[in-house]
Coordinates of C-alpha atoms and ligand atoms in Angstrom, one line a residue:
M87 CA 107.3 63.5 107.9
L88 CA 106.7 67.4 107.9
S89 CA 108.1 67.8 111.6
E90 CA 111.3 65.9 110.6
F91 CA 111.9 68.2 108.0
L92 CA 111.0 71.1 110.3
I93 CA 113.4 70.1 112.7
S94 CA 116.3 69.5 110.5
H95 CA 115.7 72.9 108.9
I96 CA 115.3 74.5 112.4
T97 CA 118.7 72.5 113.2
Q98 CA 120.6 74.0 110.6
L99 CA 119.6 77.8 111.6
R100 CA 120.2 76.8 114.9
T101 CA 123.8 76.7 114.3
Q102 CA 123.8 80.7 113.8
P103 CA 122.7 82.8 116.4
P104 CA 118.9 82.2 116.9
M105 CA 116.2 84.0 116.0
P106 CA 113.1 83.8 117.7
L107 CA 111.5 80.6 117.6
H108 CA 108.3 81.1 116.0
R109 CA 110.3 82.8 113.2
Q110 CA 112.6 79.9 112.8
L111 CA 109.3 77.4 112.3
Y112 CA 108.2 80.3 109.6
E113 CA 111.2 79.7 107.9
G114 CA 111.0 76.1 107.9
L115 CA 107.8 76.1 107.0
R116 CA 108.7 78.6 104.3
A117 CA 111.5 75.9 102.9
A118 CA 108.9 73.2 103.2
L119 CA 106.4 75.0 100.4
Q120 CA 109.5 76.7 98.4
L121 CA 110.8 72.3 98.3
A122 CA 107.2 71.0 97.8
V123 CA 107.5 69.0 101.2
L124 CA 103.9 70.8 101.2
K125 CA 101.9 70.8 98.4
P126 CA 99.0 73.2 97.3
G127 CA 96.0 71.9 99.0
E128 CA 97.7 70.0 101.3
R129 CA 96.3 70.0 104.7
L130 CA 98.7 70.7 107.8
P131 CA 99.2 68.6 110.8
S132 CA 97.0 70.5 114.0
S133 CA 98.9 73.4 116.3
R134 CA 98.6 70.9 118.3
E135 CA 100.2 68.1 116.8
L136 CA 103.1 70.3 115.5
A137 CA 104.0 71.2 118.6
N138 CA 103.9 67.9 120.4
D139 CA 106.1 66.3 117.6
M140 CA 108.6 69.2 117.6
G141 CA 108.6 69.9 121.4
L142 CA 107.6 73.5 120.8
S143 CA 104.6 75.3 122.7
R144 CA 101.7 75.9 120.6
N145 CA 101.9 79.8 120.8
T146 CA 105.1 79.3 118.8
V147 CA 103.2 77.2 116.1
V148 CA 100.3 79.2 116.3
A149 CA 102.6 82.6 115.5
A150 CA 104.1 81.1 112.4
L151 CA 101.1 79.3 111.0
E152 CA 99.6 83.0 111.4
Q153 CA 102.2 84.7 109.5
L154 CA 101.9 82.5 106.3
A155 CA 98.1 82.7 106.6
V156 CA 98.6 86.6 106.8
E157 CA 100.9 86.3 103.9
G158 CA 98.1 84.2 101.6
F159 CA 100.4 80.8 101.9
L160 CA 98.1 78.8 104.0
C161 CA 94.3 78.7 104.8
S162 CA 92.1 77.8 107.5
R163 CA 88.9 75.9 106.5
V164 CA 85.9 75.8 109.7
G165 CA 86.3 72.9 111.4
S166 CA 88.8 71.1 109.0
G167 CA 92.0 72.6 109.8
T168 CA 94.8 74.4 108.0
Y169 CA 95.5 73.8 104.1
V170 CA 98.4 75.3 101.7
N171 CA 96.5 77.4 99.5
E172 CA 96.1 76.3 95.9
G173 CA 97.6 79.0 94.4
V174 CA 101.1 79.1 96.0
A175 CA 103.5 78.6 93.7
K176 CA 106.5 76.0 94.4
T177 CA 109.2 79.0 95.3
A178 CA 106.9 80.3 97.8
R179 CA 108.1 83.6 96.9
R180 CA 108.2 86.5 99.7
R181 CA 105.1 88.4 98.1
P182 CA 102.1 86.6 96.9
P183 CA 102.7 84.9 93.7
A184 CA 100.3 86.3 92.3
L185 CA 100.9 90.0 91.8
A186 CA 102.4 89.5 88.3
Q187 CA 99.1 88.2 87.0
Q188 CA 97.0 90.6 88.9
A189 CA 98.6 93.2 87.0
R190 CA 96.5 93.3 84.3
A191 CA 93.2 93.8 86.0
L192 CA 94.9 97.3 87.8
S193 CA 95.1 100.4 86.7
R194 CA 98.5 101.8 85.5
R195 CA 98.6 103.8 89.0
G196 CA 97.5 100.2 90.8
Q197 CA 100.5 98.8 89.1
E198 CA 102.8 101.1 90.2
L199 CA 101.8 101.3 93.5
A200 CA 101.5 97.3 93.6
T201 CA 105.4 97.1 92.2
A202 CA 107.2 100.2 93.5
F203 CA 108.9 101.1 96.8
S204 CA 107.2 99.6 99.3
A205 CA 106.7 99.1 103.0
A206 CA 109.2 95.9 103.7
E207 CA 107.7 93.4 104.8
L208 CA 107.1 93.8 108.7
E209 CA 109.9 91.9 110.4
I210 CA 110.1 92.3 114.0
Q211 CA 113.7 91.7 115.2
P212 CA 116.7 93.2 116.7
F213 CA 117.6 96.5 114.9
T214 CA 114.2 96.7 112.1
P215 CA 114.1 100.0 111.4
G216 CA 110.9 102.2 112.0
L217 CA 109.8 100.4 115.1
A218 CA 109.5 101.5 118.5
D219 CA 109.2 99.7 121.6
F220 CA 105.8 99.1 121.9
S221 CA 106.1 96.9 124.7
A222 CA 107.0 100.3 126.9
F223 CA 103.5 101.5 126.3
P224 CA 101.1 101.8 129.6
V225 CA 98.5 99.5 128.6
A226 CA 96.6 99.1 131.7
L227 CA 96.1 102.6 132.2
W228 CA 95.0 103.5 128.8
Q229 CA 92.9 100.6 129.2
R230 CA 91.7 102.7 132.5
L231 CA 91.4 105.5 130.3
Q232 CA 89.5 104.3 127.4
N233 CA 87.0 102.3 129.6
K234 CA 86.5 106.0 131.6
H235 CA 85.9 107.5 128.2
W236 CA 83.7 104.5 126.5
R237 CA 81.5 105.1 129.6
M238 CA 81.1 108.8 129.1
T239 CA 80.6 108.9 125.7
Y240 CA 77.1 110.9 124.1
P241 CA 75.8 109.8 121.2
D242 CA 77.5 112.8 119.3
M243 CA 80.9 111.1 119.7
L244 CA 79.7 108.2 118.3
D245 CA 78.9 110.3 115.0
Y246 CA 81.9 111.3 112.0
S247 CA 84.0 113.6 113.5
Y248 CA 83.5 117.5 112.4
G249 CA 85.6 120.6 112.7
G250 CA 89.5 118.7 113.0
G251 CA 88.7 116.5 115.5
H252 CA 88.1 116.8 119.2
A253 CA 88.9 119.7 120.6
P254 CA 90.8 118.8 123.8
L255 CA 93.4 116.8 121.6
R256 CA 93.7 119.6 119.2
R257 CA 94.6 121.6 122.2
A258 CA 97.4 119.3 123.8
V259 CA 98.8 119.0 120.3
A260 CA 98.8 123.0 120.0
D261 CA 100.2 123.7 123.6
Y262 CA 103.1 120.9 123.1
L263 CA 104.0 122.1 119.6
R264 CA 104.2 125.6 120.6
L265 CA 106.2 124.5 123.2
F266 CA 108.6 121.8 121.8
R267 CA 108.9 122.5 118.1
S268 CA 108.2 126.5 118.4
V269 CA 105.1 126.4 115.9
T270 CA 103.3 129.4 116.6
L271 CA 99.8 128.3 115.7
D272 CA 96.2 128.8 116.6
L273 CA 94.2 125.9 117.9
Y274 CA 91.6 126.0 114.9
Q275 CA 94.5 125.0 112.7
V276 CA 95.1 121.8 113.7
I277 CA 93.1 119.0 112.1
I278 CA 93.8 115.3 113.9
T279 CA 94.3 112.9 111.2
S280 CA 94.7 109.0 110.6
G281 CA 98.4 109.7 111.2
T282 CA 101.0 111.4 108.6
Q283 CA 100.0 108.9 105.7
Q284 CA 96.8 110.7 105.5
S285 CA 98.3 114.1 106.1
L286 CA 100.1 113.7 103.1
E287 CA 97.5 112.1 100.6
L288 CA 95.2 115.5 102.2
C289 CA 98.0 117.7 101.3
A290 CA 98.4 116.6 98.0
Q291 CA 94.8 116.4 96.9
M292 CA 94.2 119.7 98.3
L293 CA 97.4 121.7 96.8
A294 CA 98.4 120.2 93.8
D295 CA 96.7 119.3 90.5
Y296 CA 97.5 115.8 88.5
Q297 CA 100.7 115.9 87.3
D298 CA 102.2 118.7 89.2
T299 CA 105.8 118.0 90.6
V300 CA 106.4 117.2 93.9
W301 CA 110.1 118.0 95.2
I302 CA 110.9 114.5 97.2
E303 CA 114.2 113.7 98.7
D304 CA 116.3 111.4 97.5
P305 CA 116.9 109.0 99.5
A306 CA 113.1 108.8 100.6
Y307 CA 110.3 107.8 102.9
W308 CA 108.4 105.2 100.7
G309 CA 104.9 106.1 102.4
A310 CA 106.0 109.7 101.4
I311 CA 106.7 108.2 98.0
K312 CA 103.4 105.8 97.9
A313 CA 101.1 109.0 98.7
F314 CA 102.0 111.3 96.3
M315 CA 102.1 108.3 93.3
A316 CA 98.4 107.7 94.4
T317 CA 97.7 111.0 94.1
G318 CA 98.9 111.3 90.3
L319 CA 101.9 113.8 91.1
K320 CA 105.2 113.5 89.4
L321 CA 107.9 112.9 91.7
H322 CA 111.0 115.1 91.2
P323 CA 113.9 113.5 93.5
V324 CA 116.5 116.0 95.0
P325 CA 119.5 114.8 96.4
V326 CA 120.0 115.1 100.2
D327 CA 123.3 115.5 101.4
E328 CA 125.1 115.9 105.3
E329 CA 122.5 119.4 105.9
G330 CA 119.6 117.7 104.3
M331 CA 117.7 118.3 100.9
A332 CA 120.1 120.2 98.4
P333 CA 118.6 121.7 95.5
G334 CA 120.8 122.9 92.7
P335 CA 120.3 124.8 89.6
Q336 CA 119.1 122.0 87.5
D337 CA 116.2 121.7 90.1
D338 CA 115.1 125.1 89.1
K339 CA 114.1 123.8 85.8
T340 CA 111.5 121.7 87.7
P341 CA 110.0 123.9 89.6
P342 CA 107.6 122.3 92.6
R343 CA 104.2 122.6 93.7
L344 CA 104.8 121.0 96.6
I345 CA 108.3 120.3 98.8
Y346 CA 108.2 117.2 101.1
L347 CA 111.0 117.4 103.6
T348 CA 111.8 115.7 106.9
P349 CA 113.9 117.9 108.4
S350 CA 114.8 117.4 111.9
H351 CA 116.0 114.0 110.7
Q352 CA 116.1 112.9 107.2
Y353 CA 114.7 109.5 106.7
P354 CA 116.6 107.3 106.1
T355 CA 120.2 108.8 105.7
G356 CA 119.2 111.3 109.6
A357 CA 120.6 114.5 107.9
V358 CA 119.4 117.2 110.4
M359 CA 118.7 120.3 108.2
S360 CA 121.2 123.0 108.8
L361 CA 119.6 126.5 109.4
Q362 CA 121.2 128.2 106.1
R363 CA 119.1 124.9 104.1
R364 CA 116.0 125.8 106.2
H365 CA 116.1 129.2 104.9
Q366 CA 116.6 128.3 101.3
L367 CA 113.9 126.2 101.1
L368 CA 111.8 128.5 102.3
G369 CA 112.9 131.0 100.2
I370 CA 112.2 129.0 97.4
A371 CA 109.0 128.1 98.3
R372 CA 108.0 131.5 98.3
T373 CA 109.2 132.6 95.3
Q374 CA 108.0 129.4 93.4
R375 CA 104.6 129.7 95.1
A376 CA 105.2 126.2 96.5
W377 CA 104.1 124.3 99.5
I378 CA 106.2 122.7 102.1
L379 CA 105.1 119.2 103.6
E380 CA 107.2 119.1 106.7
D381 CA 107.0 115.7 108.4
D382 CA 108.5 115.7 111.5
Y383 CA 108.0 111.9 112.7
D384 CA 110.5 111.7 115.2
S385 CA 111.5 114.6 116.5
E386 CA 110.5 113.8 120.3
F387 CA 113.9 112.1 120.7
R388 CA 116.8 114.1 120.1
F389 CA 120.0 113.1 122.0
D390 CA 122.8 115.1 121.2
G391 CA 123.5 118.6 119.6
P392 CA 121.0 121.6 120.3
P393 CA 117.2 121.7 120.2
L394 CA 116.0 122.3 116.6
S395 CA 113.4 124.2 115.9
S396 CA 110.4 122.9 113.3
L397 CA 110.5 124.5 109.9
A398 CA 107.1 125.7 110.3
G399 CA 108.5 127.7 113.1
L400 CA 110.6 129.9 111.0
D401 CA 108.1 130.2 108.4
T402 CA 107.2 133.8 107.9
D403 CA 104.7 133.1 105.0
E404 CA 102.7 130.5 106.1
R405 CA 103.7 128.3 103.0
V406 CA 104.6 125.2 105.3
L407 CA 102.6 122.2 106.5
Y408 CA 103.2 120.7 109.5
M409 CA 102.4 117.0 110.5
G410 CA 103.3 114.8 113.5
S411 CA 102.5 111.4 114.6
F412 CA 101.6 109.2 117.6
S413 CA 102.9 106.1 115.7
K414 CA 106.5 106.6 117.4
V415 CA 105.4 107.9 121.0
L416 CA 102.5 105.4 121.6
Y417 CA 102.0 103.5 119.1
P418 CA 101.7 102.8 115.3
G419 CA 98.4 100.8 115.7
L420 CA 96.7 103.6 117.4
K421 CA 96.7 105.5 114.1
L422 CA 96.3 109.1 114.8
G423 CA 98.5 112.1 114.2
Y424 CA 98.0 115.8 113.2
L425 CA 98.3 118.0 110.4
V426 CA 98.6 121.8 111.0
V427 CA 97.2 124.1 108.4
P428 CA 98.0 127.8 107.0
R429 CA 95.3 130.0 108.5
S430 CA 94.2 130.6 105.0
L431 CA 93.7 127.2 104.2
V432 CA 91.7 125.6 107.5
E433 CA 88.2 125.8 106.3
A434 CA 88.8 124.2 103.0
F435 CA 91.1 121.4 104.3
K436 CA 88.6 120.5 107.2
Q437 CA 85.8 120.2 105.0
A438 CA 87.7 117.9 102.7
H439 CA 89.1 116.0 105.4
Y440 CA 85.2 115.2 106.5
D441 CA 84.1 114.7 103.0
L442 CA 87.1 112.2 101.6
N443 CA 88.0 110.5 105.3
R444 CA 85.0 110.6 107.7
P445 CA 87.0 111.1 110.5
G446 CA 85.9 109.2 113.5
Q447 CA 87.2 107.9 116.7
M448 CA 86.2 110.6 119.1
P449 CA 86.0 108.5 122.2
L450 CA 90.0 107.2 121.4
Q451 CA 90.6 110.7 120.8
A452 CA 89.2 111.9 123.9
A453 CA 91.2 109.1 125.8
L454 CA 94.4 110.3 124.5
A455 CA 93.6 113.8 125.2
E456 CA 93.2 113.3 128.8
F457 CA 96.3 110.8 128.2
I458 CA 98.4 113.6 127.5
A459 CA 96.5 116.4 129.9
M460 CA 97.6 114.3 132.8
G461 CA 100.9 114.3 132.1
H462 CA 101.3 110.4 131.4
F463 CA 102.7 111.5 127.5
A464 CA 105.1 113.4 128.9
S465 CA 106.2 110.8 131.2
A466 CA 106.0 108.0 128.8
L467 CA 108.4 109.9 126.6
R468 CA 110.8 110.7 129.1
R469 CA 111.3 107.5 129.9
A470 CA 111.3 106.3 126.5
R471 CA 114.0 109.1 125.7
A472 CA 116.3 107.7 128.5
S473 CA 115.6 104.2 127.4
Y474 CA 116.6 104.9 123.6
A475 CA 119.6 106.9 124.9
Q476 CA 120.7 104.1 126.4
R477 CA 120.3 101.4 123.3
R478 CA 121.2 104.0 121.2
S479 CA 125.1 104.2 122.6
S480 CA 125.0 100.5 122.9
L481 CA 124.3 100.3 119.4
L482 CA 127.3 103.2 118.6
A483 CA 129.9 101.7 120.7
A484 CA 129.0 98.2 119.0
L485 CA 129.3 99.7 115.8
K486 CA 133.2 100.9 116.5
P487 CA 134.7 97.6 114.4
C488 CA 132.8 99.0 111.5
L489 CA 134.0 102.7 111.9
V490 CA 137.9 101.5 111.2
R491 CA 137.1 99.9 108.0
G492 CA 136.0 102.3 105.8
A493 CA 132.2 102.8 107.5
W494 CA 131.3 105.7 109.2
I495 CA 127.5 107.2 110.9
S496 CA 125.0 109.7 110.1
G497 CA 121.8 110.5 111.7
A498 CA 122.8 109.2 115.2
E499 CA 121.6 113.0 117.1
Q500 CA 117.6 111.6 117.1
G501 CA 115.4 109.3 116.4
L502 CA 115.1 105.5 116.4
H503 CA 117.5 104.8 113.9
L504 CA 121.1 105.8 112.2
C505 CA 122.4 105.2 108.8
L506 CA 125.7 103.3 109.1
R507 CA 127.0 104.6 105.9
L508 CA 129.5 102.2 103.8
P509 CA 132.2 102.6 101.0
E510 CA 130.6 103.2 97.7
A511 CA 131.8 99.8 96.3
V512 CA 130.2 97.8 99.0
D513 CA 126.8 96.2 98.2
D514 CA 124.9 97.3 100.6
S515 CA 121.7 94.9 99.8
A516 CA 123.9 92.0 99.9
V517 CA 125.2 93.2 103.6
A518 CA 121.8 93.4 104.6
R519 CA 120.9 89.8 103.4
R520 CA 123.7 88.3 105.2
V521 CA 122.7 89.7 108.6
G522 CA 119.3 88.7 107.7
Q523 CA 120.7 85.2 107.5
L524 CA 121.6 85.7 111.2
G525 CA 118.2 86.8 112.6
M526 CA 118.7 90.6 112.3
T527 CA 117.1 93.1 110.1
V528 CA 118.8 96.1 108.8
R529 CA 117.7 97.5 105.7
P530 CA 120.0 98.7 102.8
L531 CA 120.2 102.5 102.3
S532 CA 120.4 102.0 98.6
A533 CA 117.2 100.7 98.5
Y534 CA 115.6 104.1 99.5
C535 CA 117.2 105.8 96.1
M536 CA 114.8 106.9 94.0
Q537 CA 117.7 108.1 91.1
R538 CA 121.1 107.8 92.5
R539 CA 123.4 105.0 92.3
D540 CA 126.4 106.3 94.7
L541 CA 124.5 105.9 98.5
R542 CA 125.4 102.7 100.2
G543 CA 124.6 102.3 103.9
L544 CA 122.5 100.3 106.3
V545 CA 119.7 101.7 108.0
I546 CA 119.7 100.4 111.9
G547 CA 117.0 100.6 113.9
Y548 CA 117.5 100.7 117.9
G549 CA 114.0 101.3 119.0
Y550 CA 112.7 97.8 118.7
A551 CA 115.1 95.6 120.9
P552 CA 115.3 96.2 124.8
L553 CA 119.0 97.2 125.8
Q554 CA 120.0 93.6 126.5
A555 CA 119.0 92.4 123.0
I556 CA 121.1 95.3 121.9
E557 CA 124.1 94.5 123.9
Q558 CA 123.8 90.8 122.9
W559 CA 123.3 91.3 119.2
G560 CA 124.9 94.7 118.7
P561 CA 128.8 92.6 118.3
V562 CA 127.4 90.1 116.0
L563 CA 126.2 92.5 113.7
A564 CA 129.1 94.5 113.7
K565 CA 131.2 91.4 113.3
A566 CA 128.9 90.5 110.4
I567 CA 129.4 94.0 108.7
A568 CA 133.2 94.2 109.6
A569 CA 133.5 90.9 107.8
E570 CA 131.6 91.8 105.0
L571 CA 133.4 95.5 104.7
T572 CA 137.0 93.3 105.1
H573 CA 136.1 91.1 102.2
A574 CA 135.0 94.0 99.9
K575 CA 138.4 95.5 100.6
E576 CA 140.1 92.1 99.6
K577 CA 138.2 92.3 96.4
A578 CA 139.1 95.5 95.6
A579 CA 142.8 95.0 95.9
A580 CA 142.7 91.4 94.2
Ligands
PLP237 C1 109.3 109.2 107.5 C2 108.4 108.8 108.4 N1 107.4 109.5 108.5 C3 105.9 109.3 109.0 C4 105.7 108.1 109.5 C5 104.6 107.7 110.7 O1 103.3 107.8 109.7 P1 102.3 107.3 110.5 O2 101.5 108.5 111.4 O3 101.3 106.9 109.1 O4 102.3 105.8 111.0 C6 107.1 106.9 109.6 C7 106.9 105.9 110.5 O5 107.7 104.9 109.9 C8 108.4 107.4 109.2 O6 109.2 106.9 108.8

């Protein structure tokens, strides 16, 4: 009965360009929950039975069931199989249905954090922005290095890491930043963190008090929004134009304590901050005695235009805190990044980082330091750059039919995503949903906006899918968007 329902649902999906099989099965199971074909408390057939009934591999079935378990729809009982969770509402919404009920138990801040902007559900599909090609990571080499460092580990390496992290890794980071990002720095200014998210939280905790103002780009990176909400700051959105954050006289009325920027490749519009704007913001930081938090999350991948210095590289007043991450170049689950702190703040930051975060993972840091020192990081970067450049060109070529229908592209010079801007009359969320029905993920630009209502577009990633997939799916994506653009134009004319 269940497998018949699933087969019929999947057959419907198959009439469209195919999604990965496990995703199709996942969607089918979601529909079964929604339509009460599967009821709360009901036991599912085993993965082996489902695989046999449906002619699928067991891995495919397990992947779909695991995803539903992670999302709270299913649970396993040892020795007795997989069940539909009792709490699953008929609607089987994307978010755990209990969220509204939980709200009463949460602090006001907790409620805001649970409901405001958030990481969209991780969908590993062609064009999902924010994803790099993890399959390119040299796993075997990494394993060898990790084994070596575990063998060499002495007891102190198993302690919390004091002093900002493993010195060889901090040295490698400092050398890289001096050479490629024009940052003038001393080794002791580098603190290894568990990534940009932790760097942002540390800066907010150390430099701003409750209800102090942080200027944030509008549209903005949700991770930064959440970090500032969690630390009780007042967010002041400042619009972004094609030169990056564009503060005007009205913003002077809300002077900042912190200014959060992604100047190399604004997230998500992709705007590259002009030199003039960089000086303007450094000037504001100087006169307001504010701190700039520079999130340089994807500067390693620059394809067009002259190389750009970081904002930290232009800073003569030590008002910029620079942060980078290994999430894009290596892989996000590594959970390692770095923060460069002005000299006057180093000791306070290191102490607070130690007290608040109890950092560790020294053998992992040692393996990464050697990975960089042996030149593997540079060659991984070179390979990735060449490969992403091809994917980017293929996507740009595929999107051409949209450009003659009123769309335009921003932010394709750098990084792993670009932004296809759409005319204001187009509902970008509806276009993204339509694309989603075809088995691809793109994100609507309006979903990243805090205050403004004038931006429409699609944030499209080219980091995850291999070139062949982009060549195959790019025209499908472009056709779907072009159809929506034509439709919107006809509607406006009617
Ligand atoms: C704007 C921006 N900053 C930073 C990061 C990386 O953050 P983390 O080091 O916390 O993984 C991302 C990842 O998607 C990002 O989009």
